[in-house]
Coordinates of C-alpha atoms and ligand atoms in Angstrom, one line a residue:
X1 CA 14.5 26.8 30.1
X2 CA 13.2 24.1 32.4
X3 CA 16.7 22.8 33.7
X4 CA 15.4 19.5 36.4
X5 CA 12.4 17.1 35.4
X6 CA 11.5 13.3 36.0
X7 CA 12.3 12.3 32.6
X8 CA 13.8 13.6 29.3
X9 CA 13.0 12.3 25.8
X10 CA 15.8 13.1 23.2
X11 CA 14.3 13.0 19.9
X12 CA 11.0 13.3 18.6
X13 CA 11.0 10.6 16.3
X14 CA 8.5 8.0 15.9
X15 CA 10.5 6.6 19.1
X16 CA 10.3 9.4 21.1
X17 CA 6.9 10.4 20.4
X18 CA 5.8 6.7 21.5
X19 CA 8.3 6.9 24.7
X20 CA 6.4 10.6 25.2
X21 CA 3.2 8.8 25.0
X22 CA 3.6 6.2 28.1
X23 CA 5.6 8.8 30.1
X24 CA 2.8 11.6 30.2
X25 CA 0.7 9.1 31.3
X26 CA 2.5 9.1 34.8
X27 CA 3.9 12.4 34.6
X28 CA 3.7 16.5 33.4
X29 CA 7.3 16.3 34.6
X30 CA 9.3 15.8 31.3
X31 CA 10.8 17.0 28.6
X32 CA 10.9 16.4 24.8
X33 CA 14.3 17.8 23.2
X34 CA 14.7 17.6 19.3
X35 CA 17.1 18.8 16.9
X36 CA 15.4 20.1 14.0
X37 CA 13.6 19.6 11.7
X38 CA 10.4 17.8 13.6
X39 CA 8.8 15.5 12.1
X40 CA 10.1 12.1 12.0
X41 CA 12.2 10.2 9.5
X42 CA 9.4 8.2 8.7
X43 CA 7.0 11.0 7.1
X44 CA 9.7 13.6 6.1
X45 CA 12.3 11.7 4.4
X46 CA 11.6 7.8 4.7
X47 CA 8.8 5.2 4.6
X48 CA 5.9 8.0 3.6
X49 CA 7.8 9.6 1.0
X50 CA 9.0 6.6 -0.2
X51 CA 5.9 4.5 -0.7
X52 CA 4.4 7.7 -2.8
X53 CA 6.6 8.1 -5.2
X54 CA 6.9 4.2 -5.5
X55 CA 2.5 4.6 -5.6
X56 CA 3.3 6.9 -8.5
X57 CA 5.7 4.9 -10.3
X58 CA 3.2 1.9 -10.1
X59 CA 0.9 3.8 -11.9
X60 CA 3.2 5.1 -14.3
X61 CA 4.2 1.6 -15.2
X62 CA 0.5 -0.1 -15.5
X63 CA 0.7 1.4 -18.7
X64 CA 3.2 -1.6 -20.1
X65 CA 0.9 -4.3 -19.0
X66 CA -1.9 -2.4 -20.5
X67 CA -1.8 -4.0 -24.3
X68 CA -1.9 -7.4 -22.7
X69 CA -5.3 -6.4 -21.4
X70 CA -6.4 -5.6 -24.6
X71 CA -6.3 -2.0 -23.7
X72 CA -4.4 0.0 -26.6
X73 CA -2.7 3.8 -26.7
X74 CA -0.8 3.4 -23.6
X75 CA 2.4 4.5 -25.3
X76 CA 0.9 8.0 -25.5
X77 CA 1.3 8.3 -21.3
X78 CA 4.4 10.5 -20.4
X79 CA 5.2 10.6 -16.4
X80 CA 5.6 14.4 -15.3
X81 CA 8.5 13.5 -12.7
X82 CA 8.1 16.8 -11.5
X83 CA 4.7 16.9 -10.8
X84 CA 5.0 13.3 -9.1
X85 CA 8.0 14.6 -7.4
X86 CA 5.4 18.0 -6.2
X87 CA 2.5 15.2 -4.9
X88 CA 5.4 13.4 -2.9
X89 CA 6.1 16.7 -1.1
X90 CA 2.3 17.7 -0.5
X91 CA 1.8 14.1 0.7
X92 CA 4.9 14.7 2.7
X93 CA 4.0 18.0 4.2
X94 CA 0.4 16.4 4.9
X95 CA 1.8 13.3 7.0
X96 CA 4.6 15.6 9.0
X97 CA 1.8 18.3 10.0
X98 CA 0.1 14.9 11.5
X99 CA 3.0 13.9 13.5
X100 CA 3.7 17.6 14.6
X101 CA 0.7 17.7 16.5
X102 CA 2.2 15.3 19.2
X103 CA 4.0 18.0 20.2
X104 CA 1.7 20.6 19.9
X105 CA 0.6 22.3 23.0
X106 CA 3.5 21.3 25.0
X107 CA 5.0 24.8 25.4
X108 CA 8.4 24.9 27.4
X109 CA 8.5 21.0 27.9
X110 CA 8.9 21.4 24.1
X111 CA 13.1 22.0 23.7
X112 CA 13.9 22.8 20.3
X113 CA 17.8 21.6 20.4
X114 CA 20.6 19.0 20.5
X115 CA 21.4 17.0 23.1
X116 CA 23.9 15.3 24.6
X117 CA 24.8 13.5 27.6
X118 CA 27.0 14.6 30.7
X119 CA 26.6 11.2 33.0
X120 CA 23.7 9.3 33.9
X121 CA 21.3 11.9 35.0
X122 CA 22.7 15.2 32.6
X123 CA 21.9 16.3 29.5
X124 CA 23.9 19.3 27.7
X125 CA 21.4 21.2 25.6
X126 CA 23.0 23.9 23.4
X127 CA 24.9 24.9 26.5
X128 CA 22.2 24.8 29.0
X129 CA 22.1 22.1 32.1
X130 CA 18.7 19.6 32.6
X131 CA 19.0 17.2 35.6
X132 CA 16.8 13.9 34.7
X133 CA 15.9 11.4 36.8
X134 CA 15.6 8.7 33.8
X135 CA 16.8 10.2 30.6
X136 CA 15.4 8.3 27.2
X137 CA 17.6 8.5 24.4
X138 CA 15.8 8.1 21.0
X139 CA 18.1 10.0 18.1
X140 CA 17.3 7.7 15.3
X141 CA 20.0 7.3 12.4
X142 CA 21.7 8.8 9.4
X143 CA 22.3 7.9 5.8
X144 CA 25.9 7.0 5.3
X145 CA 27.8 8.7 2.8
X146 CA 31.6 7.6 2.6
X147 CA 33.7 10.5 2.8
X148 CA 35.4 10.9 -0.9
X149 CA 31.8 10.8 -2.3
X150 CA 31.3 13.8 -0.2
X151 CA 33.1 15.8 -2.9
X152 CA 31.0 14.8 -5.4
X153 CA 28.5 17.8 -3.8
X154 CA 24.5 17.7 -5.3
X155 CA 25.6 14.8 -7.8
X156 CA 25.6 12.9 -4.7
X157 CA 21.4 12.4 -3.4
X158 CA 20.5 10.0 -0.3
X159 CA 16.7 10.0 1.0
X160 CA 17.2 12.8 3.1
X161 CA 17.2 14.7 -0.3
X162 CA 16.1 12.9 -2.9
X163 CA 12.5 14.0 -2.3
X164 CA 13.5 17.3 -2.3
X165 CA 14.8 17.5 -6.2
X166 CA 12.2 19.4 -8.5
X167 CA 13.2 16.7 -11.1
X168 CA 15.0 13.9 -11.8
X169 CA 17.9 13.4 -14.4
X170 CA 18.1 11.0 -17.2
X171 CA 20.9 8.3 -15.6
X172 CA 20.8 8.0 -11.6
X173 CA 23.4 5.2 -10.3
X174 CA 22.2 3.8 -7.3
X175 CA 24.8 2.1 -4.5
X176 CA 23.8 -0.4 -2.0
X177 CA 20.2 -2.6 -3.2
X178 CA 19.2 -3.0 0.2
X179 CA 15.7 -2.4 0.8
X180 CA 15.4 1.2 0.8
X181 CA 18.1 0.8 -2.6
X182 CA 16.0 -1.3 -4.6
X183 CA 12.8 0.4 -3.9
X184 CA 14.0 3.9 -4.8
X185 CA 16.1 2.0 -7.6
X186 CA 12.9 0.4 -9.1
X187 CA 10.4 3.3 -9.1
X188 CA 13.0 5.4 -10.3
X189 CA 13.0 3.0 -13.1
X190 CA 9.6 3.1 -13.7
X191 CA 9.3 6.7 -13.9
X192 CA 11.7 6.0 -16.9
X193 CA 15.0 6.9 -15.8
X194 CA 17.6 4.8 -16.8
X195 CA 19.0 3.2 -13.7
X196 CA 22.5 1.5 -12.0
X197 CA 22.1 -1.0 -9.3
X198 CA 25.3 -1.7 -7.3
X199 CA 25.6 -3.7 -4.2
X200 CA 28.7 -5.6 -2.5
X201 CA 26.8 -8.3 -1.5
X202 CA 25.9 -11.0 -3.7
X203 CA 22.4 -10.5 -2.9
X204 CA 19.1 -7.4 -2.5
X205 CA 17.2 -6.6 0.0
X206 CA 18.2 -8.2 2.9
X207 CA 16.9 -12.0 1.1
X208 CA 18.8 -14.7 3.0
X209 CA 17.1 -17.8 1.2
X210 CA 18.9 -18.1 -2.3
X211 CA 16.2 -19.3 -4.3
X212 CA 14.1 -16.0 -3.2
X213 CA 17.0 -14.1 -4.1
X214 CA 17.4 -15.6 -7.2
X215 CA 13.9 -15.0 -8.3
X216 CA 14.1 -11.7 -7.3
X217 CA 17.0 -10.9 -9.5
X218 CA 15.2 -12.2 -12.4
X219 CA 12.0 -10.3 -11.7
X220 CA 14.1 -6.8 -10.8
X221 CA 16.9 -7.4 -13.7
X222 CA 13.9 -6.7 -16.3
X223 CA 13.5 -3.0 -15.3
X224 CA 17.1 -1.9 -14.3
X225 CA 20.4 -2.7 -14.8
X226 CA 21.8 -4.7 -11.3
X227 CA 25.8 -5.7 -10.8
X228 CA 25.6 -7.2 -7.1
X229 CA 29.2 -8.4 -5.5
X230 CA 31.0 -5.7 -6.5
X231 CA 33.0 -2.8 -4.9
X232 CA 32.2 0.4 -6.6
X233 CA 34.1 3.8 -6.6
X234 CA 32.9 6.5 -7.9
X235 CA 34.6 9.6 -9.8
X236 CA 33.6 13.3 -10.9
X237 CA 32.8 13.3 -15.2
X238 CA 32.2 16.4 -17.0
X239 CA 28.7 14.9 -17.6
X240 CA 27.8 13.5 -14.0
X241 CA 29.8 11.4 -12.2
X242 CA 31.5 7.5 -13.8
X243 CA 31.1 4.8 -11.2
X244 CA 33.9 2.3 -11.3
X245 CA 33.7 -1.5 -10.6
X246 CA 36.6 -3.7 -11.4
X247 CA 37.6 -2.9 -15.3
X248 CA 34.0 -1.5 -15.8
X249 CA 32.6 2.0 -15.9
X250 CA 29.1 4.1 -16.9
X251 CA 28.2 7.6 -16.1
X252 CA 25.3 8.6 -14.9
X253 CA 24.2 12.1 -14.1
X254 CA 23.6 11.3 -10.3
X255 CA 24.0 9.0 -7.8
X256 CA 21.6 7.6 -4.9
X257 CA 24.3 6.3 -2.1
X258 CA 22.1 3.8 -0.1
X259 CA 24.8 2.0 1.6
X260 CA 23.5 2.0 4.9
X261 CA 22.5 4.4 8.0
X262 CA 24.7 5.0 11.2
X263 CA 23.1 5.2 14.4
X264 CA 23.2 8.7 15.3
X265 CA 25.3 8.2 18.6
X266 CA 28.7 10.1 17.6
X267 CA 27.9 13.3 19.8
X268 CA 25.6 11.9 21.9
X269 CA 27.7 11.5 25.2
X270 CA 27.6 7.8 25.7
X271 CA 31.1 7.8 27.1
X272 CA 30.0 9.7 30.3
X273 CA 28.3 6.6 31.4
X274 CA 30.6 4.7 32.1
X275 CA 29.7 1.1 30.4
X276 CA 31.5 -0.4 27.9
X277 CA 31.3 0.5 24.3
X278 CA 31.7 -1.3 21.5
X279 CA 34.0 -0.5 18.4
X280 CA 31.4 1.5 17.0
X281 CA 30.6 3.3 20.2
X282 CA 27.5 1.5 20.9
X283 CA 26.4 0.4 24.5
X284 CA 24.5 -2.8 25.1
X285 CA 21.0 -2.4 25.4
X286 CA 18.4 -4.9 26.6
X287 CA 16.1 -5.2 23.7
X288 CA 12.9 -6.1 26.4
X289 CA 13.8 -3.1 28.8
X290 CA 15.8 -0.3 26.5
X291 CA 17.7 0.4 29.4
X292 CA 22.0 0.9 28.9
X293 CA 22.9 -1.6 31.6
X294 CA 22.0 -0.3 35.0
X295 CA 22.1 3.3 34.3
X296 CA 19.0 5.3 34.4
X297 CA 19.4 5.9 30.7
X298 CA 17.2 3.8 27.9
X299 CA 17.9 3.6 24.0
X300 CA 14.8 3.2 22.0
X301 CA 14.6 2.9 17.8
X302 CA 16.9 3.3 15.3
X303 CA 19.5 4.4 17.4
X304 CA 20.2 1.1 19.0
X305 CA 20.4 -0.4 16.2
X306 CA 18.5 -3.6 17.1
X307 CA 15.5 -3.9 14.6
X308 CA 15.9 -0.4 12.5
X309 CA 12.1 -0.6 11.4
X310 CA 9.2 1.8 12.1
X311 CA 6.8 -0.7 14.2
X312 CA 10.1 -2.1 16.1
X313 CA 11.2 1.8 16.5
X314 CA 7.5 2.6 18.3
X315 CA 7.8 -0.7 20.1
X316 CA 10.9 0.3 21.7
X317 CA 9.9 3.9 22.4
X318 CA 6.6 2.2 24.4
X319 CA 8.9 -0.4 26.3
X320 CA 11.3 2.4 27.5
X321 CA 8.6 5.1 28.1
X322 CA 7.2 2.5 30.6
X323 CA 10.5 1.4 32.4
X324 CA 11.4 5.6 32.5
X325 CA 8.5 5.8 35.1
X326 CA 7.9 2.3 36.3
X327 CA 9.2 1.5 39.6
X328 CA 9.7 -1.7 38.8
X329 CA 11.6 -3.3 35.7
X330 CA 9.4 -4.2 33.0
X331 CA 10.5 -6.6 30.4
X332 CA 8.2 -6.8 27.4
X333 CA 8.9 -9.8 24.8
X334 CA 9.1 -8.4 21.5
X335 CA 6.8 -9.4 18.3
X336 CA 7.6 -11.8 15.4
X337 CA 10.6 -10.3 13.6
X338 CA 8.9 -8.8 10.0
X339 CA 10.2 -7.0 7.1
X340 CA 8.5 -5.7 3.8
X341 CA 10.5 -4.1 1.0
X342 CA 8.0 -2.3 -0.7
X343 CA 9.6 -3.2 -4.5
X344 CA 7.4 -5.4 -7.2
X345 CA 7.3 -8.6 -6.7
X346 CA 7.3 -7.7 -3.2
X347 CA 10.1 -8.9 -0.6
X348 CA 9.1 -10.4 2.9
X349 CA 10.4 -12.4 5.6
X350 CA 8.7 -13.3 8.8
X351 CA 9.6 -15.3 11.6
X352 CA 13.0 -17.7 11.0
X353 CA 15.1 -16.3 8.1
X354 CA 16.8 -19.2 6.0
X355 CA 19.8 -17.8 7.0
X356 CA 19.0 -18.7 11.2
X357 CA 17.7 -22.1 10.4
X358 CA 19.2 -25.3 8.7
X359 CA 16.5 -26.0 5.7
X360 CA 18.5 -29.6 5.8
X361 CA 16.4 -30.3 9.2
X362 CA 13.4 -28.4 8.6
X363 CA 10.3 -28.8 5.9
X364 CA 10.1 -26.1 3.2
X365 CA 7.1 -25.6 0.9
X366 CA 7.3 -23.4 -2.2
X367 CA 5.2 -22.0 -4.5
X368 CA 6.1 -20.4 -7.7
X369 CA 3.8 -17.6 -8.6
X370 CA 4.5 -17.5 -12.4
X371 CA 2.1 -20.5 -12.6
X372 CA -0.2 -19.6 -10.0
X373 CA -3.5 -18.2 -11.2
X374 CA -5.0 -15.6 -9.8
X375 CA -1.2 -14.1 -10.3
X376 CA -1.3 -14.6 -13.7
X377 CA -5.1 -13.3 -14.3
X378 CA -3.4 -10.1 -12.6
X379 CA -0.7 -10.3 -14.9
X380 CA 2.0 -9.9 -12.1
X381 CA 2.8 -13.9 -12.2
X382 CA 6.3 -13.2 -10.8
X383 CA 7.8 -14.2 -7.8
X384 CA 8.4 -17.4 -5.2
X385 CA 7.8 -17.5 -2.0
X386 CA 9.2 -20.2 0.7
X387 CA 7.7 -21.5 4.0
X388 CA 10.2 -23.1 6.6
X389 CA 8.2 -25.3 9.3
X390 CA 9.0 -28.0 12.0
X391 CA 10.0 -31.0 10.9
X392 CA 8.2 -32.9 13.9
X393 CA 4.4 -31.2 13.8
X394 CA 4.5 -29.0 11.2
X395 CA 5.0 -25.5 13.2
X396 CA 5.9 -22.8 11.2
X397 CA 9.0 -21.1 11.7
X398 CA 9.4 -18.3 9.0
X399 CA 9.3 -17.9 5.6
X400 CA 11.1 -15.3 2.5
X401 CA 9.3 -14.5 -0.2
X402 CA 9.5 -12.5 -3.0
X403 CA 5.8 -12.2 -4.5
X404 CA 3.3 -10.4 -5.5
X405 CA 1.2 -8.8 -2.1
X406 CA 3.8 -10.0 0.0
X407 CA 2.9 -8.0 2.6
X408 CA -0.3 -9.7 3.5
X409 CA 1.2 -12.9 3.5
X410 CA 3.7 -11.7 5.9
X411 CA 1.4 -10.3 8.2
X412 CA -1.0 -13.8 8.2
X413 CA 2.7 -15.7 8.6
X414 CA 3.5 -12.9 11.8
X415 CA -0.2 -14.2 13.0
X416 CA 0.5 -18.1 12.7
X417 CA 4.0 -18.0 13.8
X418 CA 3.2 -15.7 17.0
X419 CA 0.2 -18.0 17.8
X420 CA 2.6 -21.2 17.5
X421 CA -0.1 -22.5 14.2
X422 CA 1.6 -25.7 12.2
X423 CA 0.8 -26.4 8.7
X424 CA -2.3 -28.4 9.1
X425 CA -3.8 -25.6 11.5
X426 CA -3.7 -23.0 8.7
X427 CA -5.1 -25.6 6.1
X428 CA -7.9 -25.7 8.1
X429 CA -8.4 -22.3 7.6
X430 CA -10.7 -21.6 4.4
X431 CA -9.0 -20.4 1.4
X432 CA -11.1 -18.1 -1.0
X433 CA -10.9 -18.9 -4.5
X434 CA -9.3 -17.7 -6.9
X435 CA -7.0 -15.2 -4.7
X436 CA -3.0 -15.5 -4.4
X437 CA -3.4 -16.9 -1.1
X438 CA -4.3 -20.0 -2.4
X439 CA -0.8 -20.0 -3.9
X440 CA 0.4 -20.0 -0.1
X441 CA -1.7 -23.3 0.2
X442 CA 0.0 -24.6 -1.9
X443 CA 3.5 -24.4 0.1
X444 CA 1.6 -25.0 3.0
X445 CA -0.2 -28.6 1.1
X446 CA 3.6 -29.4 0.1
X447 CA 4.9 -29.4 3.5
X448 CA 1.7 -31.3 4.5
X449 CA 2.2 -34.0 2.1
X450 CA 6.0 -34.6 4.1
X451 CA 4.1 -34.6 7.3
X452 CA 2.0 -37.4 8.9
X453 CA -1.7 -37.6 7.5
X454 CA -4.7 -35.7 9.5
X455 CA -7.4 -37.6 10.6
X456 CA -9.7 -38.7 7.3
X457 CA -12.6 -36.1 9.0
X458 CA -10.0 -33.3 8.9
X459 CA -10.4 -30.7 6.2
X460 CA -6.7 -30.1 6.3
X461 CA -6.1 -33.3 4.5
X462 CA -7.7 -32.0 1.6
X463 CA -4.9 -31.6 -1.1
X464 CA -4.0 -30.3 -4.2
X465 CA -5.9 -30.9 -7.7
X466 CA -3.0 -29.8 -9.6
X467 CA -5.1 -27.5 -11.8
X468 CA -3.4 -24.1 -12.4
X469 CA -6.6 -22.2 -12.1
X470 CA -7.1 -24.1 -8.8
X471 CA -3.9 -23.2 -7.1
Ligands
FAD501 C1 13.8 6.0 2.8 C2 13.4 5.2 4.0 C3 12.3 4.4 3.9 C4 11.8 3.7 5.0 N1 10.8 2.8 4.8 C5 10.3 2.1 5.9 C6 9.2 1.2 5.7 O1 8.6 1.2 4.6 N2 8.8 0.5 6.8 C7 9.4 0.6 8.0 O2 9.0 -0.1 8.9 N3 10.5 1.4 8.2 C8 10.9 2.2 7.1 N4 12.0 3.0 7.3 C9 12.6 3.1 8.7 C10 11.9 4.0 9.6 O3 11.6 5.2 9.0 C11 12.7 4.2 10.9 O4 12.9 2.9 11.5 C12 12.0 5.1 11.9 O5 11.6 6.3 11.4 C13 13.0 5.4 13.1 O6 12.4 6.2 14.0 P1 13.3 6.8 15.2 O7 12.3 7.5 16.2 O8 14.2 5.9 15.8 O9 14.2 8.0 14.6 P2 13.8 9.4 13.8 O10 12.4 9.4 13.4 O11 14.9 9.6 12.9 O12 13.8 10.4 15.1 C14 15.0 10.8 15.7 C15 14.9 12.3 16.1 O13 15.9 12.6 17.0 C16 16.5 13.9 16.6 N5 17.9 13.9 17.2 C17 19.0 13.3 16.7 N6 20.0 13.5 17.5 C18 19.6 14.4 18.5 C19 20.2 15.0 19.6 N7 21.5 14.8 19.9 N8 19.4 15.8 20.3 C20 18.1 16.1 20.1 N9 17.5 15.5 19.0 C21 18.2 14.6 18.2 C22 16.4 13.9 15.1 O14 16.5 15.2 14.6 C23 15.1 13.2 14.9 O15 14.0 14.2 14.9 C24 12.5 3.8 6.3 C25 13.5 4.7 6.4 C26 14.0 5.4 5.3 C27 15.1 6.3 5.5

């Protein structure tokens, strides 16, 4: 085994592989060292899995929209969960054989193995010593299961195995409704199976503005059944296993725990470098460099817990592949913060989250989308979404949504917050008719209307009709 080299890459996550990237660009003197499997989080057992069987229950659940249309003999469709459950898996197989090429080829620079840390310079690798000049540290995360639940062996699934099943049972409880909770909770649903929604906090999703939230409890509390600010425990049943919340109780046959993912740090020998951790043995890392204070050590993606998302992940493998063999520091700002929970209405925010600005000092436009009308033509008229934007100018700052093809407008919000746009500056813009985006004119036209008037030869002026099948 190759025991000195310029730099070492632990992990071959989406992280590493971009960190691998920008070093081999300056050097053949690395090394890549993963615990198995290969293959990233993100096509074996996280977004790509996800958004297939999510694709599937989509389809599945057309089917109850379909007698609105006109279109009859929907109620003949059955969903063959484990057929849906086989595509996820060839879909999954398909996207990991894509990301194992990265490392294809790389022979003995290739270390199949766990790593850890002996000081600054050292890594550990199954017993065997490699001297690094600049080591890159990118071990991504874990689902959390608390330890009692443990017990509850295969009644107890989490995404790294809930892909895996060969079916699915009637009643599946699902704990924590953050994002990755209430999109496996809701296409679960939609394949049929009667789900349980827990969360201790009072809202899903990660939704800071309360009127989103609210929506989105309406639109989500249709399909399953959703108990948010309570503490759950849960219990072996002859049938499955009883989840407990204060004098309440069902049974369900399995449960998904979604409660959150640790930072896979425990093992990883960050007390040999002598900076301070925090309680939760975390270093501080410099989110524009990725380097651990002055050490010669960098923390990229989910492991640093900083923005646990896959373009954030890849952003922070670049910025510390390109400080591992800089000579100088390199500080790279970072994008617009943006998040998409893939569930129906769709959840977004972009920019500002209510929660990091006070609404009482800025300008918030709204629009409902159960009155807006290419949303209704589509039948998926659910949904609200909220822009936040300067008081003096107009500038945008962020916005929540919950809505349908929320990810579009969150990535045309990411494009007029990072290029400092205002309100009038994206009126200007032309707005297609009908699509939904004219129902993010009309937030945009209601914050307008609290602004000073454009100049009389500015199309921005232009405002609302108040028709619905203009809006
Ligand atoms: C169900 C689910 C759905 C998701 N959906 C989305 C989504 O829709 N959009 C989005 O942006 N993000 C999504 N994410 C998050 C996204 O997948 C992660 O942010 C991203 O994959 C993290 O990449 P990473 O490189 O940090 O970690 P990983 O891809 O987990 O890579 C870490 C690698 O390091 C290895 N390793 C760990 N410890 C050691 C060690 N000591 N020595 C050697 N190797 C080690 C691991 O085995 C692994 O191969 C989702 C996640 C999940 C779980």
């Amino acid at each position: 085994m190759i025991d000195k080299v310029d730099v070492a890459i632990v992990g071959a996550g989406t992280a590493g592989l971009a960190a691998l990237r920008e070093v081999r660009q300056k050097t053949d003197d690395f090394v890549i060292i993963n615990k198995a499997p290969y293959g990233t989080t993100c096509a074996r057992v996280g977004c790509m899995p996800s958004k297939t069987l999510i694709a599937a229950a989509n389809a599945f659940h057309q089917r109850t929209l379909l007698d609105t249309f006109g279109i009859r003999g929907a109620a003949h469709l059955t969903a063959d969960i484990p057929a849906v459950l086989d595509r996820v898996r060839a879909l999954r197989d398909h996207f990991v054989a894509g990301v194992l090429d990265a490392t294809e080829g790389l022979g003995a620079r290739n270390i199949e193995g766990q790593a850890r840390l002996d000081g600054p310079n050292r890594l550990i690798v199954d017993g065997h010593t490699i001297e690094a000049r600049q080591i890159i540290l990118a071990p991504g995360s874990s689902p959390i299961v608390p330890k009692p639940w443990k017990e509850l062996g295969d009644r107890i699934i989490t995404t790294d195995t809930l892909f895996e099943q060969t079916d699915l049972p009637a009643r599946i409880g699902v704990i924590g409704l953050g994002a990755i909770g209430v999109e496996m909770a809701q296409a679960m649903a939609r394949l049929g199976i009667e789900v349980h929604g827990f969360d201790g906090a009072p809202q899903m999703a990660g939704i800071s503005d309360e009127k989103i939230a609210q929506t989105l409890h309406k639109a989500l509390a249709r399909e399953f059944a959703i108990h948010l600010g309570v503490e759950v425990d849960l219990a072996a049943a002859d049938d499955g296993v009883e989840i407990r919340w204060g004098d309440d109780r069902v049974v369900v046959d399995k449960v998904l725990v979604a409660v959150g993912r640790r930072q896979n740090v425990q093992d990883l020998g960050l007390e040999t470098l002598d900076v301070a951790l925090d309680d939760k043995g975390m270093p501080k890392v410099d989110p524009q460099t990725m380097r651990i204070g002055d050490t010669s050590v960098l923390l990229a993606g989910d492991a640093n817990g900083i923005r646990p998302i896959l373009h954030e992940s890849s952003d922070d493998g670049h910025i510390a592949g390109i400080n591992a063999v800089s000579d100088e520091t390199v500080k790279l700002d970072r994008r617009t913060p943006m998040s998409v929970t893939f569930c129906a209405p769709e959840v977004a925010s972009v920019g500002k989250r209510a929660s990091e600005l006070n609404l009482e000092t800025c300008l918030v436009g709204a629009v409902d989308f159960s009155t807006q009308g290419r949303a209704r033509v589509m039948q998926e008229n659910h949904g609200m979404l909220r822009i936040y934007a300067e008081r003096d100018g107009g500038r945008i700052l962020g916005a929540e949504m919950a809505a349908p093809a929320a990810e579009h407008f969150a990535q045309l919000l990411a494009l007029a917050i990072s290029q400092s746009l205002s309100v009038h500056d994206l009126l200007a813009m032309p707005f297609y008719h009908p699509t939904l985006e004219e129902g993010l004119r009309s937030a945009l036209r209601a914050i307008a209307r609290e602004l000073p008037p454009c100049s009389i030869s500015d199309l921005a002026r232009c405002g609302s009709l108040k028709v619905e099948a203009l809006e």
